[in-house]
mmCIF file of C-alpha atoms in Angstrom:
data_model
loop_
_atom_site.group_PDB
_atom_site.id
_atom_site.type_symbol
_atom_site.label_atom_id
_atom_site.label_comp_id
_atom_site.label_asym_id
_atom_site.label_seq_id
_atom_site.Cartn_x
_atom_site.Cartn_y
_atom_site.Cartn_z
ATOM 1 C CA UNK A 1 76.460 -54.978 29.278
ATOM 2 C CA UNK A 2 75.611 -54.001 25.572
ATOM 3 C CA UNK A 3 76.704 -50.510 24.471
ATOM 4 C CA UNK A 4 74.854 -49.894 21.369
ATOM 5 C CA UNK A 5 75.971 -46.338 20.682
ATOM 6 C CA UNK A 6 79.607 -47.435 20.654
ATOM 7 C CA UNK A 7 79.149 -49.603 17.500
ATOM 8 C CA UNK A 8 79.133 -47.690 14.153
ATOM 9 C CA UNK A 9 75.978 -47.135 12.298
ATOM 10 C CA UNK A 10 73.044 -44.825 12.433
ATOM 11 C CA UNK A 11 70.478 -44.999 15.159
ATOM 12 C CA UNK A 12 67.227 -43.091 16.208
ATOM 13 C CA UNK A 13 66.840 -42.670 19.967
ATOM 14 C CA UNK A 14 63.842 -42.055 22.061
ATOM 15 C CA UNK A 15 64.343 -40.766 25.630
ATOM 16 C CA UNK A 16 61.326 -40.763 28.018
ATOM 17 C CA UNK A 17 61.075 -39.233 31.395
ATOM 18 C CA UNK A 18 58.395 -37.922 33.657
ATOM 19 C CA UNK A 19 57.353 -34.334 33.411
ATOM 20 C CA UNK A 20 58.179 -33.810 37.095
ATOM 21 C CA UNK A 21 61.789 -34.995 36.541
ATOM 22 C CA UNK A 22 62.045 -32.908 33.464
ATOM 23 C CA UNK A 23 60.860 -29.739 35.113
ATOM 24 C CA UNK A 24 63.178 -30.513 38.026
ATOM 25 C CA UNK A 25 66.115 -30.152 35.721
ATOM 26 C CA UNK A 26 64.676 -26.802 34.461
ATOM 27 C CA UNK A 27 63.299 -28.392 31.330
ATOM 28 C CA UNK A 28 66.868 -28.950 29.949
ATOM 29 C CA UNK A 29 66.364 -31.640 27.288
ATOM 30 C CA UNK A 30 70.145 -31.766 26.513
ATOM 31 C CA UNK A 31 70.817 -32.969 30.110
ATOM 32 C CA UNK A 32 68.817 -36.101 29.372
ATOM 33 C CA UNK A 33 70.373 -36.669 26.008
ATOM 34 C CA UNK A 34 73.855 -36.352 27.601
ATOM 35 C CA UNK A 35 72.793 -38.887 30.367
ATOM 36 C CA UNK A 36 71.584 -41.279 27.741
ATOM 37 C CA UNK A 37 74.640 -40.999 25.363
ATOM 38 C CA UNK A 38 76.954 -41.602 28.479
ATOM 39 C CA UNK A 39 74.980 -44.635 29.611
ATOM 40 C CA UNK A 40 75.102 -46.165 26.085
ATOM 41 C CA UNK A 41 78.769 -45.277 25.695
ATOM 42 C CA UNK A 42 78.309 -42.955 22.789
ATOM 43 C CA UNK A 43 79.837 -39.804 21.576
ATOM 44 C CA UNK A 44 77.817 -36.768 22.104
ATOM 45 C CA UNK A 45 79.250 -35.005 18.918
ATOM 46 C CA UNK A 46 77.293 -37.606 16.831
ATOM 47 C CA UNK A 47 73.835 -36.521 18.399
ATOM 48 C CA UNK A 48 71.482 -34.474 16.301
ATOM 49 C CA UNK A 49 68.502 -33.471 18.444
ATOM 50 C CA UNK A 50 65.242 -33.607 16.492
ATOM 51 C CA UNK A 51 62.693 -32.536 18.923
ATOM 52 C CA UNK A 52 61.097 -32.681 22.455
ATOM 53 C CA UNK A 53 57.455 -33.108 23.314
ATOM 54 C CA UNK A 54 56.170 -32.291 26.675
ATOM 55 C CA UNK A 55 52.811 -33.866 27.808
ATOM 56 C CA UNK A 56 50.971 -33.529 31.053
ATOM 57 C CA UNK A 57 52.913 -36.180 32.827
ATOM 58 C CA UNK A 58 55.613 -37.260 30.385
ATOM 59 C CA UNK A 59 58.352 -35.810 28.147
ATOM 60 C CA UNK A 60 59.500 -37.515 24.929
ATOM 61 C CA UNK A 61 62.963 -36.536 23.524
ATOM 62 C CA UNK A 62 63.907 -37.691 19.984
ATOM 63 C CA UNK A 63 67.374 -37.630 18.485
ATOM 64 C CA UNK A 64 69.388 -39.179 15.768
ATOM 65 C CA UNK A 65 72.722 -40.615 16.553
ATOM 66 C CA UNK A 66 75.431 -40.926 13.766
ATOM 67 C CA UNK A 67 72.638 -40.343 11.278
ATOM 68 C CA UNK A 68 73.520 -37.261 9.296
ATOM 69 C CA UNK A 69 70.930 -38.080 6.564
ATOM 70 C CA UNK A 70 68.169 -38.739 9.012
ATOM 71 C CA UNK A 71 67.166 -42.116 7.632
ATOM 72 C CA UNK A 72 64.604 -44.254 9.396
ATOM 73 C CA UNK A 73 67.142 -46.544 11.270
ATOM 74 C CA UNK A 74 67.209 -48.853 14.180
ATOM 75 C CA UNK A 75 65.465 -47.310 17.244
ATOM 76 C CA UNK A 76 66.706 -47.295 20.813
ATOM 77 C CA UNK A 77 64.508 -46.283 23.565
ATOM 78 C CA UNK A 78 65.649 -45.249 27.114
ATOM 79 C CA UNK A 79 63.693 -44.368 30.269
ATOM 80 C CA UNK A 80 65.341 -41.931 32.578
ATOM 81 C CA UNK A 81 64.373 -42.312 36.225
ATOM 82 C CA UNK A 82 67.189 -42.009 38.724
ATOM 83 C CA UNK A 83 69.491 -43.380 35.912
ATOM 84 C CA UNK A 84 68.873 -44.227 32.344
ATOM 85 C CA UNK A 85 67.736 -47.781 31.346
ATOM 86 C CA UNK A 86 66.969 -49.520 28.152
ATOM 87 C CA UNK A 87 63.281 -49.924 27.073
ATOM 88 C CA UNK A 88 62.171 -52.422 24.391
ATOM 89 C CA UNK A 89 59.628 -51.280 21.756
ATOM 90 C CA UNK A 90 57.268 -53.110 19.623
ATOM 91 C CA UNK A 91 57.193 -52.798 15.781
ATOM 92 C CA UNK A 92 54.131 -50.422 15.978
ATOM 93 C CA UNK A 93 56.024 -48.259 18.478
ATOM 94 C CA UNK A 94 59.138 -48.109 16.240
ATOM 95 C CA UNK A 95 56.865 -47.038 13.376
ATOM 96 C CA UNK A 96 55.365 -44.389 15.594
ATOM 97 C CA UNK A 97 58.765 -43.008 16.515
ATOM 98 C CA UNK A 98 59.721 -42.740 12.765
ATOM 99 C CA UNK A 99 56.364 -41.233 11.917
ATOM 100 C CA UNK A 100 56.759 -38.545 14.557
ATOM 101 C CA UNK A 101 60.343 -37.810 13.471
ATOM 102 C CA UNK A 102 59.027 -37.433 9.893
ATOM 103 C CA UNK A 103 56.384 -34.993 11.170
ATOM 104 C CA UNK A 104 59.069 -32.781 12.767
ATOM 105 C CA UNK A 105 61.248 -32.847 9.799
ATOM 106 C CA UNK A 106 58.255 -31.797 7.604
ATOM 107 C CA UNK A 107 57.516 -28.945 9.965
ATOM 108 C CA UNK A 108 61.065 -27.776 9.649
ATOM 109 C CA UNK A 109 60.828 -27.998 5.806
ATOM 110 C CA UNK A 110 57.445 -26.564 5.485
ATOM 111 C CA UNK A 111 57.414 -23.889 8.053
ATOM 112 C CA UNK A 112 61.166 -23.140 8.675
ATOM 113 C CA UNK A 113 60.925 -24.347 12.156
ATOM 114 C CA UNK A 114 64.386 -24.415 13.740
ATOM 115 C CA UNK A 115 65.436 -27.917 14.992
ATOM 116 C CA UNK A 116 65.085 -29.140 17.579
ATOM 117 C CA UNK A 117 61.389 -28.474 17.665
ATOM 118 C CA UNK A 118 59.876 -28.202 21.068
ATOM 119 C CA UNK A 119 56.153 -28.830 21.481
ATOM 120 C CA UNK A 120 53.857 -28.967 24.387
ATOM 121 C CA UNK A 121 50.595 -30.985 24.418
ATOM 122 C CA UNK A 122 47.541 -29.144 25.911
ATOM 123 C CA UNK A 123 47.260 -30.483 29.463
ATOM 124 C CA UNK A 124 44.597 -33.111 29.894
ATOM 125 C CA UNK A 125 44.053 -35.114 33.048
ATOM 126 C CA UNK A 126 42.849 -38.095 31.077
ATOM 127 C CA UNK A 127 46.125 -38.741 29.369
ATOM 128 C CA UNK A 128 47.351 -42.307 29.535
ATOM 129 C CA UNK A 129 49.823 -43.478 31.969
ATOM 130 C CA UNK A 130 53.244 -41.901 31.435
ATOM 131 C CA UNK A 131 54.755 -45.368 31.169
ATOM 132 C CA UNK A 132 52.540 -46.393 28.249
ATOM 133 C CA UNK A 133 55.015 -46.322 25.445
ATOM 134 C CA UNK A 134 52.065 -46.857 22.864
ATOM 135 C CA UNK A 135 50.925 -43.285 23.490
ATOM 136 C CA UNK A 136 54.098 -41.784 21.963
ATOM 137 C CA UNK A 137 52.729 -41.220 18.533
ATOM 138 C CA UNK A 138 49.072 -42.144 17.998
ATOM 139 C CA UNK A 139 47.456 -40.798 14.913
ATOM 140 C CA UNK A 140 45.068 -38.523 16.934
ATOM 141 C CA UNK A 141 47.998 -36.801 18.411
ATOM 142 C CA UNK A 142 48.567 -34.365 15.496
ATOM 143 C CA UNK A 143 47.252 -35.620 12.175
ATOM 144 C CA UNK A 144 43.455 -35.722 13.045
ATOM 145 C CA UNK A 145 43.447 -32.824 15.493
ATOM 146 C CA UNK A 146 45.649 -29.868 14.962
ATOM 147 C CA UNK A 147 44.633 -28.265 18.254
ATOM 148 C CA UNK A 148 46.175 -31.181 20.345
ATOM 149 C CA UNK A 149 49.646 -29.826 19.935
ATOM 150 C CA UNK A 150 50.819 -26.189 20.164
ATOM 151 C CA UNK A 151 54.026 -25.471 18.367
ATOM 152 C CA UNK A 152 56.619 -23.422 20.070
ATOM 153 C CA UNK A 153 58.585 -21.533 17.499
ATOM 154 C CA UNK A 154 60.176 -18.985 19.804
ATOM 155 C CA UNK A 155 63.386 -19.197 17.709
ATOM 156 C CA UNK A 156 61.554 -18.236 14.388
ATOM 157 C CA UNK A 157 60.023 -15.044 13.200
ATOM 158 C CA UNK A 158 56.628 -16.672 13.040
ATOM 159 C CA UNK A 159 54.657 -17.836 16.060
ATOM 160 C CA UNK A 160 51.543 -20.084 16.073
ATOM 161 C CA UNK A 161 49.234 -19.513 19.010
ATOM 162 C CA UNK A 162 45.922 -21.009 19.665
ATOM 163 C CA UNK A 163 44.065 -19.226 22.386
ATOM 164 C CA UNK A 164 41.840 -21.262 24.777
ATOM 165 C CA UNK A 165 39.044 -18.707 24.212
ATOM 166 C CA UNK A 166 39.075 -19.656 20.543
ATOM 167 C CA UNK A 167 38.714 -23.358 21.311
ATOM 168 C CA UNK A 168 35.784 -22.668 23.657
ATOM 169 C CA UNK A 169 33.962 -20.552 21.019
ATOM 170 C CA UNK A 170 34.326 -23.473 18.505
ATOM 171 C CA UNK A 171 33.070 -25.982 21.016
ATOM 172 C CA UNK A 172 30.021 -23.831 21.884
ATOM 173 C CA UNK A 173 29.263 -23.224 18.216
ATOM 174 C CA UNK A 174 29.982 -19.538 18.260
ATOM 175 C CA UNK A 175 31.369 -18.199 15.067
ATOM 176 C CA UNK A 176 33.365 -15.164 14.296
ATOM 177 C CA UNK A 177 32.647 -12.976 11.299
ATOM 178 C CA UNK A 178 34.745 -14.251 8.309
ATOM 179 C CA UNK A 179 37.552 -12.198 7.200
ATOM 180 C CA UNK A 180 36.786 -10.474 4.039
ATOM 181 C CA UNK A 181 39.854 -9.865 1.781
ATOM 182 C CA UNK A 182 39.536 -7.006 -0.660
ATOM 183 C CA UNK A 183 41.785 -5.617 -3.495
ATOM 184 C CA UNK A 184 41.939 -2.478 -5.473
ATOM 185 C CA UNK A 185 40.428 -2.497 -8.955
ATOM 186 C CA UNK A 186 41.869 0.608 -10.416
ATOM 187 C CA UNK A 187 39.376 3.107 -11.936
ATOM 188 C CA UNK A 188 36.266 1.383 -10.553
ATOM 189 C CA UNK A 189 33.926 4.117 -9.219
ATOM 190 C CA UNK A 190 30.948 2.236 -7.914
ATOM 191 C CA UNK A 191 32.838 -0.331 -5.776
ATOM 192 C CA UNK A 192 36.396 0.650 -5.177
ATOM 193 C CA UNK A 193 36.992 -2.337 -2.805
ATOM 194 C CA UNK A 194 35.434 -5.630 -4.088
ATOM 195 C CA UNK A 195 35.580 -8.918 -2.095
ATOM 196 C CA UNK A 196 37.887 -11.485 -3.552
#
């Protein structure tokens, strides 16, 4: 049996499991990473957890192995059912894995999100089959629809929250009054607060 993590060199790893199995283990993504590293004969101290994305029926866990500079390296994929097993990826899937890792690193740099980033997709019963690896990182996930993914930044001072009522208002065409910012213009008598 091939043990790719026992060989030197950087790797990026994708771990896939069902949401039901993930929740059964109290949502502990590190549990699944440890299982995969043990299965692939790796050293857990070389793991850098990038992020976890929970969807309606599937969970994707992404980590770099022996890759301190986080270069786009060879990608290994594993599916965890009763035990981990290897999954082969197409070139477009590998590109999607690197794209999503880049997205999470950008979120870390831009907004100060603490890695690993944990996100949860808004539940949608029309999601693809959890075994469909092509759905890991399609462009419509985040790039074209910012409401698809809610960012959990519980470890940071800021928190982004999109309320379902706000989404419904947008869909029904309701608009809230725009926020008017004002500033002081010292000495102005007629209009002490002018809109910017």
